[in-house]
Amino acid sequence: MIDESLANCYRKYVVHLLIPQYRETKAAKTTLVEQLKFEIFMRYARHIRSERRSSVYDKETLTKLIEQYKILTPEKRTIVDLLVPTTDAVQIEMIGNTLLKYPSTAVSIIITFLTHYSNKAPEAVWYVYRDNYKVYNEKYGLAQFEYAHALKNMIRHQRNSQITSEIEEFFKTHTAGAGHLGVLNGLEEAKFVSKFKQESEPELRTYLESQSFCKDL
């Protein structure tokens, strides 16, 4: 079973635990407590479905959109939405580098880029940030909460220990300004996940593979 299948199996395990609650609440949404339990289940179910999706935006459409964006004035670029639905690392790097090289008057879009794609292709987002560090720090080095949140989001989603180490070394010689706490918190989470994968994932894999709800993966 590959890593993606392990993740899907874990989601099935969570659903397996929630099914009794779903059956109970589906037929008994009379009290506020029962309604809340039902809403919690449905929201989590939607989250599971969305997390399993991966997509590549139509290449020709994206290329045309980017070319259109480039020729516009900074003011008019604000009406073009480049944050298309994609999980493809190459496309995400292309989008990020375009936003940085051809800025619009909506400066916040470069921070929105970080938060929007960090859980989809975290390595690609890191490469864009690293290569455009000076711009980010110049524009947002003093914006404590916004910058810290974006950096934490970018770092905590990293799943490659080499990338996490690269980020840690990078910030030893590059200040994050007001985003410093975001870097520390993001590294803490990323390291924890890396340690869990190394020390606990084999045992978790063995357990899940033995369960009936994962036999079809």
mmCIF file of C-alpha atoms in Angstrom, residues 11-165:
data_model
loop_
_atom_site.group_PDB
_atom_site.id
_atom_site.type_symbol
_atom_site.label_atom_id
_atom_site.label_comp_id
_atom_site.label_asym_id
_atom_site.label_seq_id
_atom_site.Cartn_x
_atom_site.Cartn_y
_atom_site.Cartn_z
ATOM 1 C CA ARG A 11 -9.742 8.537 6.370
ATOM 2 C CA LYS A 12 -11.820 5.388 6.039
ATOM 3 C CA TYR A 13 -10.909 4.561 9.610
ATOM 4 C CA VAL A 14 -12.163 7.959 10.781
ATOM 5 C CA VAL A 15 -15.386 7.483 8.827
ATOM 6 C CA HIS A 16 -15.674 4.001 10.340
ATOM 7 C CA LEU A 17 -15.625 5.627 13.790
ATOM 8 C CA LEU A 18 -18.133 8.306 12.783
ATOM 9 C CA ILE A 19 -20.709 6.071 11.080
ATOM 10 C CA PRO A 20 -22.524 5.160 14.327
ATOM 11 C CA GLN A 21 -22.837 8.876 15.128
ATOM 12 C CA TYR A 22 -24.096 9.560 11.599
ATOM 13 C CA ARG A 23 -26.774 6.889 11.851
ATOM 14 C CA GLU A 24 -27.862 8.254 15.196
ATOM 15 C CA THR A 25 -28.063 11.865 14.122
ATOM 16 C CA LYS A 26 -29.518 11.325 10.638
ATOM 17 C CA ALA A 27 -32.826 10.196 12.080
ATOM 18 C CA ALA A 28 -32.808 12.368 15.199
ATOM 19 C CA LYS A 29 -32.095 16.004 14.402
ATOM 20 C CA THR A 30 -34.599 17.243 16.954
ATOM 21 C CA THR A 31 -32.408 18.770 19.657
ATOM 22 C CA LEU A 32 -29.731 21.404 19.233
ATOM 23 C CA VAL A 33 -27.071 18.948 20.399
ATOM 24 C CA GLU A 34 -28.101 16.363 17.811
ATOM 25 C CA GLN A 35 -28.182 19.002 15.069
ATOM 26 C CA LEU A 36 -24.675 20.121 15.977
ATOM 27 C CA LYS A 37 -23.397 16.539 15.938
ATOM 28 C CA PHE A 38 -24.921 16.074 12.497
ATOM 29 C CA GLU A 39 -23.346 19.291 11.192
ATOM 30 C CA ILE A 40 -19.933 18.262 12.562
ATOM 31 C CA PHE A 41 -20.171 14.928 10.780
ATOM 32 C CA MET A 42 -21.239 16.464 7.472
ATOM 33 C CA ARG A 43 -18.522 19.128 7.582
ATOM 34 C CA TYR A 44 -15.850 16.523 8.266
ATOM 35 C CA ALA A 45 -17.188 14.300 5.506
ATOM 36 C CA ARG A 46 -16.924 17.187 3.038
ATOM 37 C CA HIS A 47 -13.370 17.866 4.260
ATOM 38 C CA ILE A 48 -12.381 14.253 3.615
ATOM 39 C CA ARG A 49 -13.739 14.392 0.088
ATOM 40 C CA SER A 50 -11.990 17.670 -0.694
ATOM 41 C CA GLU A 51 -8.663 16.490 0.744
ATOM 42 C CA ARG A 52 -8.646 13.478 -1.583
ATOM 43 C CA ARG A 53 -8.971 15.544 -4.724
ATOM 44 C CA SER A 54 -5.984 16.409 -6.860
ATOM 45 C CA SER A 55 -6.165 18.313 -10.089
ATOM 46 C CA VAL A 56 -4.198 19.891 -12.891
ATOM 47 C CA TYR A 57 -5.641 23.039 -14.427
ATOM 48 C CA ASP A 58 -5.974 23.070 -18.194
ATOM 49 C CA LYS A 59 -2.479 24.035 -19.396
ATOM 50 C CA GLU A 60 -3.574 26.025 -22.421
ATOM 51 C CA THR A 61 -6.143 28.003 -20.434
ATOM 52 C CA LEU A 62 -3.620 28.774 -17.693
ATOM 53 C CA THR A 63 -0.992 29.901 -20.199
ATOM 54 C CA LYS A 64 -3.463 32.283 -21.837
ATOM 55 C CA LEU A 65 -4.573 33.594 -18.455
ATOM 56 C CA ILE A 66 -0.994 34.307 -17.396
ATOM 57 C CA GLU A 67 -0.160 36.024 -20.690
ATOM 58 C CA GLN A 68 -3.272 38.158 -20.340
ATOM 59 C CA TYR A 69 -2.253 39.041 -16.786
ATOM 60 C CA LYS A 70 1.252 40.087 -17.794
ATOM 61 C CA ILE A 71 0.198 42.679 -20.364
ATOM 62 C CA LEU A 72 -2.242 44.443 -18.037
ATOM 63 C CA THR A 73 -1.387 47.441 -15.874
ATOM 64 C CA PRO A 74 -0.828 46.804 -12.143
ATOM 65 C CA GLU A 75 -4.263 48.272 -11.447
ATOM 66 C CA LYS A 76 -6.070 46.039 -13.937
ATOM 67 C CA ARG A 77 -4.206 42.917 -12.832
ATOM 68 C CA THR A 78 -6.313 42.952 -9.680
ATOM 69 C CA ILE A 79 -9.357 41.753 -11.660
ATOM 70 C CA VAL A 80 -7.581 38.635 -12.987
ATOM 71 C CA ASP A 81 -7.711 35.656 -10.641
ATOM 72 C CA LEU A 82 -4.586 33.551 -11.150
ATOM 73 C CA LEU A 83 -5.246 31.337 -8.122
ATOM 74 C CA VAL A 84 -6.801 28.598 -10.228
ATOM 75 C CA PRO A 85 -7.802 25.202 -8.804
ATOM 76 C CA THR A 86 -4.675 23.066 -9.197
ATOM 77 C CA THR A 87 -2.429 20.885 -7.090
ATOM 78 C CA ASP A 88 0.269 20.648 -9.758
ATOM 79 C CA ALA A 89 3.629 21.890 -8.435
ATOM 80 C CA VAL A 90 4.847 23.185 -11.803
ATOM 81 C CA GLN A 91 1.679 25.199 -12.352
ATOM 82 C CA ILE A 92 1.758 26.582 -8.813
ATOM 83 C CA GLU A 93 5.386 27.719 -9.173
ATOM 84 C CA MET A 94 4.482 29.366 -12.465
ATOM 85 C CA ILE A 95 1.569 31.211 -10.860
ATOM 86 C CA GLY A 96 3.623 32.333 -7.871
ATOM 87 C CA ASN A 97 6.557 33.582 -9.910
ATOM 88 C CA THR A 98 4.192 35.459 -12.219
ATOM 89 C CA LEU A 99 2.524 37.220 -9.288
ATOM 90 C CA LEU A 100 5.931 38.253 -7.917
ATOM 91 C CA LYS A 101 7.477 39.314 -11.211
ATOM 92 C CA TYR A 102 4.389 41.192 -12.418
ATOM 93 C CA PRO A 103 2.963 42.807 -9.274
ATOM 94 C CA SER A 104 -0.512 44.260 -9.030
ATOM 95 C CA THR A 105 -1.748 47.046 -6.811
ATOM 96 C CA ALA A 106 -3.347 44.358 -4.621
ATOM 97 C CA VAL A 107 -0.110 43.602 -2.772
ATOM 98 C CA SER A 108 -1.802 41.083 -0.482
ATOM 99 C CA ILE A 109 -2.145 38.607 -3.360
ATOM 100 C CA ILE A 110 1.404 37.354 -2.803
ATOM 101 C CA ILE A 111 0.526 36.419 0.784
ATOM 102 C CA THR A 112 -2.779 34.931 -0.318
ATOM 103 C CA PHE A 113 -0.778 32.783 -2.754
ATOM 104 C CA LEU A 114 1.201 31.277 0.144
ATOM 105 C CA THR A 115 -1.850 30.411 2.225
ATOM 106 C CA HIS A 116 -3.921 29.243 -0.754
ATOM 107 C CA TYR A 117 -1.467 26.671 -2.119
ATOM 108 C CA SER A 118 0.560 25.600 0.935
ATOM 109 C CA ASN A 119 -1.580 22.525 1.586
ATOM 110 C CA LYS A 120 -1.631 21.593 -2.097
ATOM 111 C CA ALA A 121 2.029 21.781 -3.132
ATOM 112 C CA PRO A 122 4.067 22.997 -0.137
ATOM 113 C CA GLU A 123 7.466 22.456 -1.756
ATOM 114 C CA ALA A 124 6.485 24.561 -4.781
ATOM 115 C CA VAL A 125 5.255 27.336 -2.498
ATOM 116 C CA TRP A 126 8.532 27.244 -0.574
ATOM 117 C CA TYR A 127 10.571 27.560 -3.776
ATOM 118 C CA VAL A 128 8.549 30.609 -4.812
ATOM 119 C CA TYR A 129 8.999 32.199 -1.389
ATOM 120 C CA ARG A 130 12.720 31.375 -1.220
ATOM 121 C CA ASP A 131 13.436 32.813 -4.660
ATOM 122 C CA ASN A 132 11.426 35.956 -3.885
ATOM 123 C CA TYR A 133 12.353 36.303 -0.228
ATOM 124 C CA LYS A 134 13.455 39.925 -0.504
ATOM 125 C CA VAL A 135 10.120 40.995 -1.941
ATOM 126 C CA TYR A 136 8.161 39.172 0.752
ATOM 127 C CA ASN A 137 10.252 40.545 3.572
ATOM 128 C CA GLU A 138 10.172 44.058 2.176
ATOM 129 C CA LYS A 139 6.395 44.044 1.753
ATOM 130 C CA TYR A 140 5.411 42.054 4.836
ATOM 131 C CA GLY A 141 8.373 42.021 7.219
ATOM 132 C CA LEU A 142 6.475 44.299 9.602
ATOM 133 C CA ALA A 143 3.013 42.748 9.201
ATOM 134 C CA GLN A 144 3.237 40.485 12.232
ATOM 135 C CA PHE A 145 0.049 38.436 12.228
ATOM 136 C CA GLU A 146 -0.505 38.147 8.488
ATOM 137 C CA TYR A 147 3.119 37.321 7.684
ATOM 138 C CA ALA A 148 3.538 34.920 10.614
ATOM 139 C CA HIS A 149 0.353 33.059 9.689
ATOM 140 C CA ALA A 150 1.427 32.685 6.055
ATOM 141 C CA LEU A 151 4.931 31.456 6.947
ATOM 142 C CA LYS A 152 3.621 29.003 9.519
ATOM 143 C CA ASN A 153 1.113 27.658 6.996
ATOM 144 C CA MET A 154 3.791 27.237 4.331
ATOM 145 C CA ILE A 155 6.241 25.461 6.640
ATOM 146 C CA ARG A 156 3.927 23.229 8.657
ATOM 147 C CA HIS A 157 2.643 21.510 5.515
ATOM 148 C CA GLN A 158 6.123 20.393 4.434
ATOM 149 C CA ARG A 159 6.432 16.600 4.354
ATOM 150 C CA ASN A 160 9.948 16.275 2.998
ATOM 151 C CA SER A 161 12.473 16.325 5.851
ATOM 152 C CA GLN A 162 15.189 17.666 3.533
ATOM 153 C CA ILE A 163 13.019 20.642 2.618
ATOM 154 C CA THR A 164 12.235 21.243 6.286
ATOM 155 C CA SER A 165 15.962 21.229 7.072
#
